[in-house]
PDB file of C-alpha atoms in Angstrom:
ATOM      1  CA  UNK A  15      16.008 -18.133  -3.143  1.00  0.00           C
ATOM      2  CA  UNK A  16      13.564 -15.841  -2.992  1.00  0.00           C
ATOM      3  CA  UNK A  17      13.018 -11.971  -2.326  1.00  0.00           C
ATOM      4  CA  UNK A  18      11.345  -9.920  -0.012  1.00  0.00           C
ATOM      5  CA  UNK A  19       9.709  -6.640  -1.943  1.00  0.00           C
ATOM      6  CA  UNK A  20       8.819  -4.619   0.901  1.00  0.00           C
ATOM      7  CA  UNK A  21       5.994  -1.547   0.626  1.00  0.00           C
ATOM      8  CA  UNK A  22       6.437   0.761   3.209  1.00  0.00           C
ATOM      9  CA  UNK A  23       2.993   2.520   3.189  1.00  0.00           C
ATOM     10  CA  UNK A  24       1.235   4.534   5.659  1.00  0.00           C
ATOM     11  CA  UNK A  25      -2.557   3.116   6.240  1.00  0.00           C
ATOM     12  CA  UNK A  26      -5.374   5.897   5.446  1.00  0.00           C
ATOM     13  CA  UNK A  27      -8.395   5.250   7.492  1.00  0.00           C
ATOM     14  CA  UNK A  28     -11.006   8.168   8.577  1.00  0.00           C
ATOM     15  CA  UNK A  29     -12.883   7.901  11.429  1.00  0.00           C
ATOM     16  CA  UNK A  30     -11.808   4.210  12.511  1.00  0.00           C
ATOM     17  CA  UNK A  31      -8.730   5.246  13.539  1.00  0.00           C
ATOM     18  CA  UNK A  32      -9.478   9.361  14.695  1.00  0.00           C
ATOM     19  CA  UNK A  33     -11.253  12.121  13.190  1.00  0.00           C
ATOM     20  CA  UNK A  34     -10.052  13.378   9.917  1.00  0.00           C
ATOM     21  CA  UNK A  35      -8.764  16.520  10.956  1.00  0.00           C
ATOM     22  CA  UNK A  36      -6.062  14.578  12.954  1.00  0.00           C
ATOM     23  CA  UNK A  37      -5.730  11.964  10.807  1.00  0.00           C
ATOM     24  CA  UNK A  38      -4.925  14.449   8.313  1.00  0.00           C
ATOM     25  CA  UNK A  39      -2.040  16.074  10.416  1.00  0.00           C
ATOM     26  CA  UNK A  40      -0.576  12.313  11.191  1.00  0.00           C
ATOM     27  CA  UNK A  41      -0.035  11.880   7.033  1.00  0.00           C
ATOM     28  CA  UNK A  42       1.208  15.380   6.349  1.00  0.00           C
ATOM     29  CA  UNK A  43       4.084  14.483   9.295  1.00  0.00           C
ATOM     30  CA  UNK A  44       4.103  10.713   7.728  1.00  0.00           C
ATOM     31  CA  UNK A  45       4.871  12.066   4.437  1.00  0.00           C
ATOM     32  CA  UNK A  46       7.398  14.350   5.865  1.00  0.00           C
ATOM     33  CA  UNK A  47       9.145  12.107   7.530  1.00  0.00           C
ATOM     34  CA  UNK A  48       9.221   9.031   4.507  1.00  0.00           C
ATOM     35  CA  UNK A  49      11.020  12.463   2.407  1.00  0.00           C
ATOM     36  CA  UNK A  50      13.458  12.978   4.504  1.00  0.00           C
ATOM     37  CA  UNK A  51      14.216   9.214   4.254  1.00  0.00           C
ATOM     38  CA  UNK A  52      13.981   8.649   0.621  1.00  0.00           C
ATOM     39  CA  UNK A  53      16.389  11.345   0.410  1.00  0.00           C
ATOM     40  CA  UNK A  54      19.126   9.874   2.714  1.00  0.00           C
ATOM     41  CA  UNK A  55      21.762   8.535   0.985  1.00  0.00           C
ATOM     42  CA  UNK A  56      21.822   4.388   1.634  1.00  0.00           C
ATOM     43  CA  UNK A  57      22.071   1.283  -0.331  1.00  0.00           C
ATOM     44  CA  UNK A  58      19.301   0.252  -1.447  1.00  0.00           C
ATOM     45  CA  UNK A  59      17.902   3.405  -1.068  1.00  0.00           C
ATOM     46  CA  UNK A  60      15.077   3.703   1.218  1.00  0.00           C
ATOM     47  CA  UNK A  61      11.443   3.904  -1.007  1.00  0.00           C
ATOM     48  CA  UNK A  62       7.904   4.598   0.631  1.00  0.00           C
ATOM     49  CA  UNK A  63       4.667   4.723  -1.498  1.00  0.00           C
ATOM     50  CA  UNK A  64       1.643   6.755  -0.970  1.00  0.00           C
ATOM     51  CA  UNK A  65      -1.094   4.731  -0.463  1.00  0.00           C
ATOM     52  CA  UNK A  66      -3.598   7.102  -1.097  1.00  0.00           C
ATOM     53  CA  UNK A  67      -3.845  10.499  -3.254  1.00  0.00           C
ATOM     54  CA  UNK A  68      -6.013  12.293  -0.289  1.00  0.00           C
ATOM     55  CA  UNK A  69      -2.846  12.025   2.102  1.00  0.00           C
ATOM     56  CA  UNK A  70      -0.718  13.573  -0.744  1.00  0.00           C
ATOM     57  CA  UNK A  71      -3.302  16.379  -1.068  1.00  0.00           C
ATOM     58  CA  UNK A  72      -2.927  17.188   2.839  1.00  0.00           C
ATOM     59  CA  UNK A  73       0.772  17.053   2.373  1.00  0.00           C
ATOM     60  CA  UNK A  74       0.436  19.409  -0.624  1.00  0.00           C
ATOM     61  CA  UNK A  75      -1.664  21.926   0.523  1.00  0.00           C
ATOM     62  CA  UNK A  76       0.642  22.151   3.888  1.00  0.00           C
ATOM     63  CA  UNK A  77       3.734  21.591   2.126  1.00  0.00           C
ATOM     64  CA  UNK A  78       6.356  24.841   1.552  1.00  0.00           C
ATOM     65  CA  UNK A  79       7.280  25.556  -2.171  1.00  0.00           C
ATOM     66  CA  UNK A  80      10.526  24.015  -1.108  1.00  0.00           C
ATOM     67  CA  UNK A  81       8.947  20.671   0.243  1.00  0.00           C
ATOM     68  CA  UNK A  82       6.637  20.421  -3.081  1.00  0.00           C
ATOM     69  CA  UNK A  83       9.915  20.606  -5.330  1.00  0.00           C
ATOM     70  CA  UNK A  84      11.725  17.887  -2.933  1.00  0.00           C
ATOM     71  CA  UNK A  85       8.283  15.976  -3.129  1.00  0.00           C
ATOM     72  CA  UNK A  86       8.057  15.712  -6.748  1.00  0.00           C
ATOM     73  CA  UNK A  87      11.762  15.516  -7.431  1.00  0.00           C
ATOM     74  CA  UNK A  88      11.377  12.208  -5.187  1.00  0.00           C
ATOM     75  CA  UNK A  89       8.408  10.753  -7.079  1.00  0.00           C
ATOM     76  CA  UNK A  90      10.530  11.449 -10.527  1.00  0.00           C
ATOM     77  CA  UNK A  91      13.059   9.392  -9.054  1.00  0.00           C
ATOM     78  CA  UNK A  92      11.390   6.402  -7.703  1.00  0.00           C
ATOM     79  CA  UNK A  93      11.880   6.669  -4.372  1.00  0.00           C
ATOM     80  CA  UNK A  94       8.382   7.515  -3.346  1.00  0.00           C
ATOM     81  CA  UNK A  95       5.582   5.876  -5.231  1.00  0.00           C
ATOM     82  CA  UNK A  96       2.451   7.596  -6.437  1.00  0.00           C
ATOM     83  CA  UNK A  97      -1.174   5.449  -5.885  1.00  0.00           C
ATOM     84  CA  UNK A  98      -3.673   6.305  -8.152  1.00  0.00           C
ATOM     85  CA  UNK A  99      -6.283   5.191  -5.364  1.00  0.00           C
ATOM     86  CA  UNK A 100      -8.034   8.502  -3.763  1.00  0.00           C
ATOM     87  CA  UNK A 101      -9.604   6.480  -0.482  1.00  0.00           C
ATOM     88  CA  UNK A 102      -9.976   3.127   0.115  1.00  0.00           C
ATOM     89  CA  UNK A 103     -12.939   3.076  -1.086  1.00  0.00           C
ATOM     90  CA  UNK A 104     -16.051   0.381  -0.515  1.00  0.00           C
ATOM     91  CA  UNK A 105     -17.586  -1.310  -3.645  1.00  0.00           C
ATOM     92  CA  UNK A 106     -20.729   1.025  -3.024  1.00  0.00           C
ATOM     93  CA  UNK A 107     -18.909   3.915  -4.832  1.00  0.00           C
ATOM     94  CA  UNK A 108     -19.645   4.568  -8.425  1.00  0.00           C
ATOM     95  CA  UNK A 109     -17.720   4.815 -11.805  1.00  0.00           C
ATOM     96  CA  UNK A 110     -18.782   8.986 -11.650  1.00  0.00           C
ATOM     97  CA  UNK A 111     -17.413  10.006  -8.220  1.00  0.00           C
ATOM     98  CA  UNK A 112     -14.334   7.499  -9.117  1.00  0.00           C
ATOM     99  CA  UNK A 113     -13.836   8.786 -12.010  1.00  0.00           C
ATOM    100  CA  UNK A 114     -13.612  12.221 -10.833  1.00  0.00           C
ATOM    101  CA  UNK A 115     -11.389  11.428  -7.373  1.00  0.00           C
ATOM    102  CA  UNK A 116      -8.935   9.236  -9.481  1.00  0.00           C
ATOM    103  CA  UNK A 117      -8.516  12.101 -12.184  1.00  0.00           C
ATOM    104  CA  UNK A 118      -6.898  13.972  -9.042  1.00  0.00           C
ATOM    105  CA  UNK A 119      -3.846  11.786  -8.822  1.00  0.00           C
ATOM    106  CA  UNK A 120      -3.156  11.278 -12.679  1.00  0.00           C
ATOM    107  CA  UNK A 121      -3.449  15.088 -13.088  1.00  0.00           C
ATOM    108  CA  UNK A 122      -1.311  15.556 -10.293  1.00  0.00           C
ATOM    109  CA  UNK A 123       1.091  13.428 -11.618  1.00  0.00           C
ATOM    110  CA  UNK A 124       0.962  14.834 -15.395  1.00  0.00           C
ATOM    111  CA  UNK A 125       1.812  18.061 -13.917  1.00  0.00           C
ATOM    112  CA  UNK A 126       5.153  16.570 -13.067  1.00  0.00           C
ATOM    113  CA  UNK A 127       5.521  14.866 -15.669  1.00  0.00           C
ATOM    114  CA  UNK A 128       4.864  11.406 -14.047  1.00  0.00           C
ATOM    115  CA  UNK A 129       2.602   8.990 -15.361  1.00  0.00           C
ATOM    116  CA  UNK A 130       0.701   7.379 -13.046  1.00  0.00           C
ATOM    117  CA  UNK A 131      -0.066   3.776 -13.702  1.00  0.00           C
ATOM    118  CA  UNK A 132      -0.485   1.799 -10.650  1.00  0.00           C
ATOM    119  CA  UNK A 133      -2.762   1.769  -7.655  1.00  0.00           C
ATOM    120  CA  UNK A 134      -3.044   0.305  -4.368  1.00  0.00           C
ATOM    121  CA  UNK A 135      -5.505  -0.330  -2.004  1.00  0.00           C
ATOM    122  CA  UNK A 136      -5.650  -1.961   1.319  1.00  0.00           C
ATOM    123  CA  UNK A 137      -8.020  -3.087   3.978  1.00  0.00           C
ATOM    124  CA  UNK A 138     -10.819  -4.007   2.346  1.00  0.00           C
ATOM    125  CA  UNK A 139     -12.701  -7.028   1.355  1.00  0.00           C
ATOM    126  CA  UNK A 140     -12.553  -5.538  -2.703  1.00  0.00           C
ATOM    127  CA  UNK A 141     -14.577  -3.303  -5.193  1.00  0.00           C
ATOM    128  CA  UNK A 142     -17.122  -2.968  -7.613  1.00  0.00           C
ATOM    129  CA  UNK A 143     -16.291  -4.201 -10.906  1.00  0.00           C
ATOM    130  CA  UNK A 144     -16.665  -0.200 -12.586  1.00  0.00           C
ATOM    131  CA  UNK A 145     -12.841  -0.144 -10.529  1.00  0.00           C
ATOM    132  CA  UNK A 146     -10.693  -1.342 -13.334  1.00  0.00           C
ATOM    133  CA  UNK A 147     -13.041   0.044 -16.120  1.00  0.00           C
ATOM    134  CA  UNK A 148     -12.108   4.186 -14.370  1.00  0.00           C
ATOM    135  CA  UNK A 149      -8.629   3.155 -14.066  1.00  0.00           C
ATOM    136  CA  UNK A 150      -8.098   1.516 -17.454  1.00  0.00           C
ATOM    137  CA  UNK A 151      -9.515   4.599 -18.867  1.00  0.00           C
ATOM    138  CA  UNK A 152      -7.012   6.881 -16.814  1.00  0.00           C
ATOM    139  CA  UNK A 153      -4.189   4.820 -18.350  1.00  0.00           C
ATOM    140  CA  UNK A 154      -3.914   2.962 -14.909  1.00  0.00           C
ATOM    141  CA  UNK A 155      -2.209  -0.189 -15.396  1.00  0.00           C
ATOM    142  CA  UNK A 156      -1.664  -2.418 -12.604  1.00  0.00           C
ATOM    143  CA  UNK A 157      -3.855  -2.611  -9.030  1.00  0.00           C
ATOM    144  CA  UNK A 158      -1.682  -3.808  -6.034  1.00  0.00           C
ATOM    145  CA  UNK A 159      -4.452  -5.405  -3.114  1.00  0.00           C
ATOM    146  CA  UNK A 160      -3.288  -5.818   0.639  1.00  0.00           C
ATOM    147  CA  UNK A 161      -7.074  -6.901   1.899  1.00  0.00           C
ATOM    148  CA  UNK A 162      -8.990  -6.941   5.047  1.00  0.00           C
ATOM    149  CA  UNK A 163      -8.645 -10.545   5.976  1.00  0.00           C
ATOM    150  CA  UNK A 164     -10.858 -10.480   9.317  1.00  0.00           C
ATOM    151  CA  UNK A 165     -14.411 -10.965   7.444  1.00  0.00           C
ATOM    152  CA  UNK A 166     -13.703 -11.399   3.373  1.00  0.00           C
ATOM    153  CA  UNK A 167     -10.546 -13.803   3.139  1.00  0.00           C
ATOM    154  CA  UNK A 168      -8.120 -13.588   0.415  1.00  0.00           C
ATOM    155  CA  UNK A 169      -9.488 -13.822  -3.296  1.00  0.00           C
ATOM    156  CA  UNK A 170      -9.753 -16.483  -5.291  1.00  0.00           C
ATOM    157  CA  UNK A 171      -9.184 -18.441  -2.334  1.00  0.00           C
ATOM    158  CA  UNK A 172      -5.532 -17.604  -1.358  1.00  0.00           C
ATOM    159  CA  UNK A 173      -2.687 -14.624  -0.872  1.00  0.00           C
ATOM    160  CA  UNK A 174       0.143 -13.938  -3.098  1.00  0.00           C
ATOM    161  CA  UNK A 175      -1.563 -13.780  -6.481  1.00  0.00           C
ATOM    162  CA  UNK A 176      -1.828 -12.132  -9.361  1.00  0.00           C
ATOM    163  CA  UNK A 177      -4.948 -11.766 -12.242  1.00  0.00           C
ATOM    164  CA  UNK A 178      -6.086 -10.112 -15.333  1.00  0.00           C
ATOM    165  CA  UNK A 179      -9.410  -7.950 -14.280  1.00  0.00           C
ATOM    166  CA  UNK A 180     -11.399  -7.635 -17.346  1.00  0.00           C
ATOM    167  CA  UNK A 181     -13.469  -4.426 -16.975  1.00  0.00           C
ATOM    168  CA  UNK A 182     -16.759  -3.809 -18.747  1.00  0.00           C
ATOM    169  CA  UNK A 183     -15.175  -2.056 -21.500  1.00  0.00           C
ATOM    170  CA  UNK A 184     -13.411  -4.983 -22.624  1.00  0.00           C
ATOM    171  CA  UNK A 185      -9.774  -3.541 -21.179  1.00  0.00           C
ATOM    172  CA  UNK A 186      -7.440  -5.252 -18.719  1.00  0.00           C
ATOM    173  CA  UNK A 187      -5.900  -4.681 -15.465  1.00  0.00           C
ATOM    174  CA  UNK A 188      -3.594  -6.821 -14.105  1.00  0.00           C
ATOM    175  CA  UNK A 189      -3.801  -7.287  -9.982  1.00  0.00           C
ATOM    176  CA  UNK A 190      -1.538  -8.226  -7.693  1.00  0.00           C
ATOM    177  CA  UNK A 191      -3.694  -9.723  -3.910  1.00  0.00           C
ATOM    178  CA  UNK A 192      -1.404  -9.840  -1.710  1.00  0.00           C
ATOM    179  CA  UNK A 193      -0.967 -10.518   2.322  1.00  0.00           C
ATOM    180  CA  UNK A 194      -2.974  -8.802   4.607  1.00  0.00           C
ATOM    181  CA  UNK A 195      -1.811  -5.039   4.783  1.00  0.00           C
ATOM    182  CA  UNK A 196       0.094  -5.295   7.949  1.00  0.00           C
ATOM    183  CA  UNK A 197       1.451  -8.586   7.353  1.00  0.00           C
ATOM    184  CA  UNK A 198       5.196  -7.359   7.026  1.00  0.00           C
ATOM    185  CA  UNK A 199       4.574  -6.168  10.892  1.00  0.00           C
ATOM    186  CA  UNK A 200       3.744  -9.721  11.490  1.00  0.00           C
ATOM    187  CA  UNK A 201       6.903 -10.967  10.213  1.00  0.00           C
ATOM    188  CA  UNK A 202       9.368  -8.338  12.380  1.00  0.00           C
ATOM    189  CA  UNK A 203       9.985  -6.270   9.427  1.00  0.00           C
ATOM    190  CA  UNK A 204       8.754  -2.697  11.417  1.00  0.00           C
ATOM    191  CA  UNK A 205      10.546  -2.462  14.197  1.00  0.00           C
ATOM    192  CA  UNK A 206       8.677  -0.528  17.186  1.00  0.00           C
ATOM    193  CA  UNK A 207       5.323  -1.668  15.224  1.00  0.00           C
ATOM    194  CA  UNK A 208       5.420  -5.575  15.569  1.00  0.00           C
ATOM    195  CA  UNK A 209       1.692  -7.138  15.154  1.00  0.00           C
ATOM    196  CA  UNK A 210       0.587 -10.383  15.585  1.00  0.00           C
ATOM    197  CA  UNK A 211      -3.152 -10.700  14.304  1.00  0.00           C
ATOM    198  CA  UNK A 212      -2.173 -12.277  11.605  1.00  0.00           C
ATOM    199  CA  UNK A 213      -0.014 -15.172  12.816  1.00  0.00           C
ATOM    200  CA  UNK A 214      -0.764 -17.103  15.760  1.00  0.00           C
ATOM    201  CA  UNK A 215       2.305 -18.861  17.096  1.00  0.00           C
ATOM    202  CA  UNK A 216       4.890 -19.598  19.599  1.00  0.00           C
ATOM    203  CA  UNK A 217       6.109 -15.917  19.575  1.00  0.00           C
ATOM    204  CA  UNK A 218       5.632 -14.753  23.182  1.00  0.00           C
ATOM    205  CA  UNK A 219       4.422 -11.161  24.283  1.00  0.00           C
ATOM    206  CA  UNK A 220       7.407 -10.028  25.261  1.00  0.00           C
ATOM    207  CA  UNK A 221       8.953 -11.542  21.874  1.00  0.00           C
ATOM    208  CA  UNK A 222       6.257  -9.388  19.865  1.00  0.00           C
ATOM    209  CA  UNK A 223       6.493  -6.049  21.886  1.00  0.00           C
ATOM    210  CA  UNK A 224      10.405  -6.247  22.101  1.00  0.00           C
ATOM    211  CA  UNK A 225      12.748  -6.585  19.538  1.00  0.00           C
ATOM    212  CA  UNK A 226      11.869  -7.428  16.422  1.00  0.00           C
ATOM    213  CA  UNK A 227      14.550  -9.647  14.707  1.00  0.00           C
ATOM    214  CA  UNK A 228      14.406 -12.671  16.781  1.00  0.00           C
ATOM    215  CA  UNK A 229      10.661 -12.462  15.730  1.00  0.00           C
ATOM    216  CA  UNK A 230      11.470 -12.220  11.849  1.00  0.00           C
ATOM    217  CA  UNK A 231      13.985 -15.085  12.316  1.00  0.00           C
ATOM    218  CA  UNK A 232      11.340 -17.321  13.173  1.00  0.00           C
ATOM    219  CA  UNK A 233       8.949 -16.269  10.853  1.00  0.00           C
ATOM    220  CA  UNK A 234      10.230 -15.078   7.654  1.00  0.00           C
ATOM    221  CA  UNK A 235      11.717 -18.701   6.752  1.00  0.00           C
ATOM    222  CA  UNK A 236       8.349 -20.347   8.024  1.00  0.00           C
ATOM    223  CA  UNK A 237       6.835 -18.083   6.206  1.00  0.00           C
ATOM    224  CA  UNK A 238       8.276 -18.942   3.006  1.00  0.00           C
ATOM    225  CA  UNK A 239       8.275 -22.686   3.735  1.00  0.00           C
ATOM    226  CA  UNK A 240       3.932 -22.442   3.791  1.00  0.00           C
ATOM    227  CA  UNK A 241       4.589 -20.287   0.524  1.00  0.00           C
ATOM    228  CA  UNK A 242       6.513 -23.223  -1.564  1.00  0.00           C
ATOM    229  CA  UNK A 243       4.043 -25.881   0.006  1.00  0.00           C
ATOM    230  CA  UNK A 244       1.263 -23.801  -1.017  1.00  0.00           C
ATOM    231  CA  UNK A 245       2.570 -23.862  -4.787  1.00  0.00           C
ATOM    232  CA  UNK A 246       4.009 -20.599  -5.137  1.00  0.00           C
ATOM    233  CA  UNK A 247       6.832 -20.383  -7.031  1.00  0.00           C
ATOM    234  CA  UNK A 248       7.775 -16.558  -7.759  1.00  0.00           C
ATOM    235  CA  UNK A 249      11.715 -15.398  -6.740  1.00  0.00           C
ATOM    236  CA  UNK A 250       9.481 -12.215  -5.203  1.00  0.00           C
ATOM    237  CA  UNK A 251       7.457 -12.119  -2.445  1.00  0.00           C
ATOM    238  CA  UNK A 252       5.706  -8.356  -1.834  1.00  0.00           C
ATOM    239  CA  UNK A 253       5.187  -7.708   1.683  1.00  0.00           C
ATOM    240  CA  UNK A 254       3.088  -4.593   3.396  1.00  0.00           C
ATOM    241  CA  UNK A 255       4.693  -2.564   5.785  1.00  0.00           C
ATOM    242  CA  UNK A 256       2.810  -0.040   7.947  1.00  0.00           C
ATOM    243  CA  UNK A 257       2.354   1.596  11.247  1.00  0.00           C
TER     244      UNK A 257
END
């Protein structure tokens, strides 16, 4: 039997999506509203990770006193999750500017007294190999991938995988590439926010844009069933959740 891990993240994407003045706004209220739910008492408590450190600034700098205690009191706790990852960045970036955008987060966090050791990214095709060589140095850890499947495909030539990344320096990151970064949508697990790009099947229209159980009862166990034939043999499956 196996286990669905899922990571409710909010997708950060400038100018493909609006302007960054509104985009802005939308994660300040997203981040907002995933407090207020990791707070709420419930079993298993409700988690939500930040997928990117530039949403947390926006939050931050709009935040009350009061909502910057609640915020880091949250991330102490481990129901919100702290991404090293400034943007999702291109490969075109280099080590310098990362260097200097990723030393936001882990200061942030050492502030609080929370080291930060993991990252995530999502939505694109992957990064230039100076990535793990500016987080190994920060004292990140671990790099959690949901890709942009449209034009790259998964790595190493399927989903659901993990690797060491051996940066220049010689040091080691171990990545997780997952699903594609809206893939939990796919399977019915966001109610109101069902897509279906990803899986092409005999889910109808009116299946996809109404409610979403009947859809994850069809998928979910198919779903799994492609996993074992595929070879995978984990007891975890992590699954993206966003919109």
């Amino acid at each position: 039997m196996q286990t669905l891990l899922l990571v409710h993240h909010s997708h950060t994407d400038l100018g493909y999506t609006d302007a960054q003045a509104r985009v802005a706004a939308w994660q300040v209220a997203y981040l907002r509203a995933a407090l207020a739910a990791a707070e709420a008492p419930g079993e298993p408590p409700f988690k939500w990770v930040c997928e990117t450190f530039w949403g947390v600034e926006q939050f931050l700098a709009a935040a009350t006193p009061f909502e910057r205690e609640r915020f880091a009191a949250a991330l102490r706790r481990g129901r919100l999750g702290l991404s090293a990852s400034y943007f999702n960045f291109s490969e075109l970036i280099d080590a310098p500017l990362l260097t200097r955008l990723t030393e936001r987060a882990v200061d942030y966090g050492r502030s609080i007294g929370l080291p930060v050791r993991c990252a995530m990214t999502a939505d694109i095709n992957g990064h230039g190999w100076g990535f793990a060589g500016v987080l190994t140095a920060l004292g990140v850890e671990n790099l959690f991938c949901c890709v942009h499947t449209h034009h790259g495909r998964y790595p190493l030539a399927r989903p659901q995988q993990g690797f060491w990344w051996v940066a220049p320096s010689g040091e080691r990151l171990l990545v997780w590439s997952g699903e594609h970064y809206h893939f939990g949508n796919a399977l019915g697990l966001a109610p109101g926010a069902i897509s279906s790009y990803s899986i092409k099947d005999d889910c109808d229209a009116a299946m996809i844009f109404g409610e979403a159980w009947p859809v994850a009862e069809r998928r979910i166990p198919r779903y799994l069933a492609a996993l074992a034939a595929a070879g995978y043999t984990l007891p975890v499956v992590p699954l993206m959740v966003s919109g």
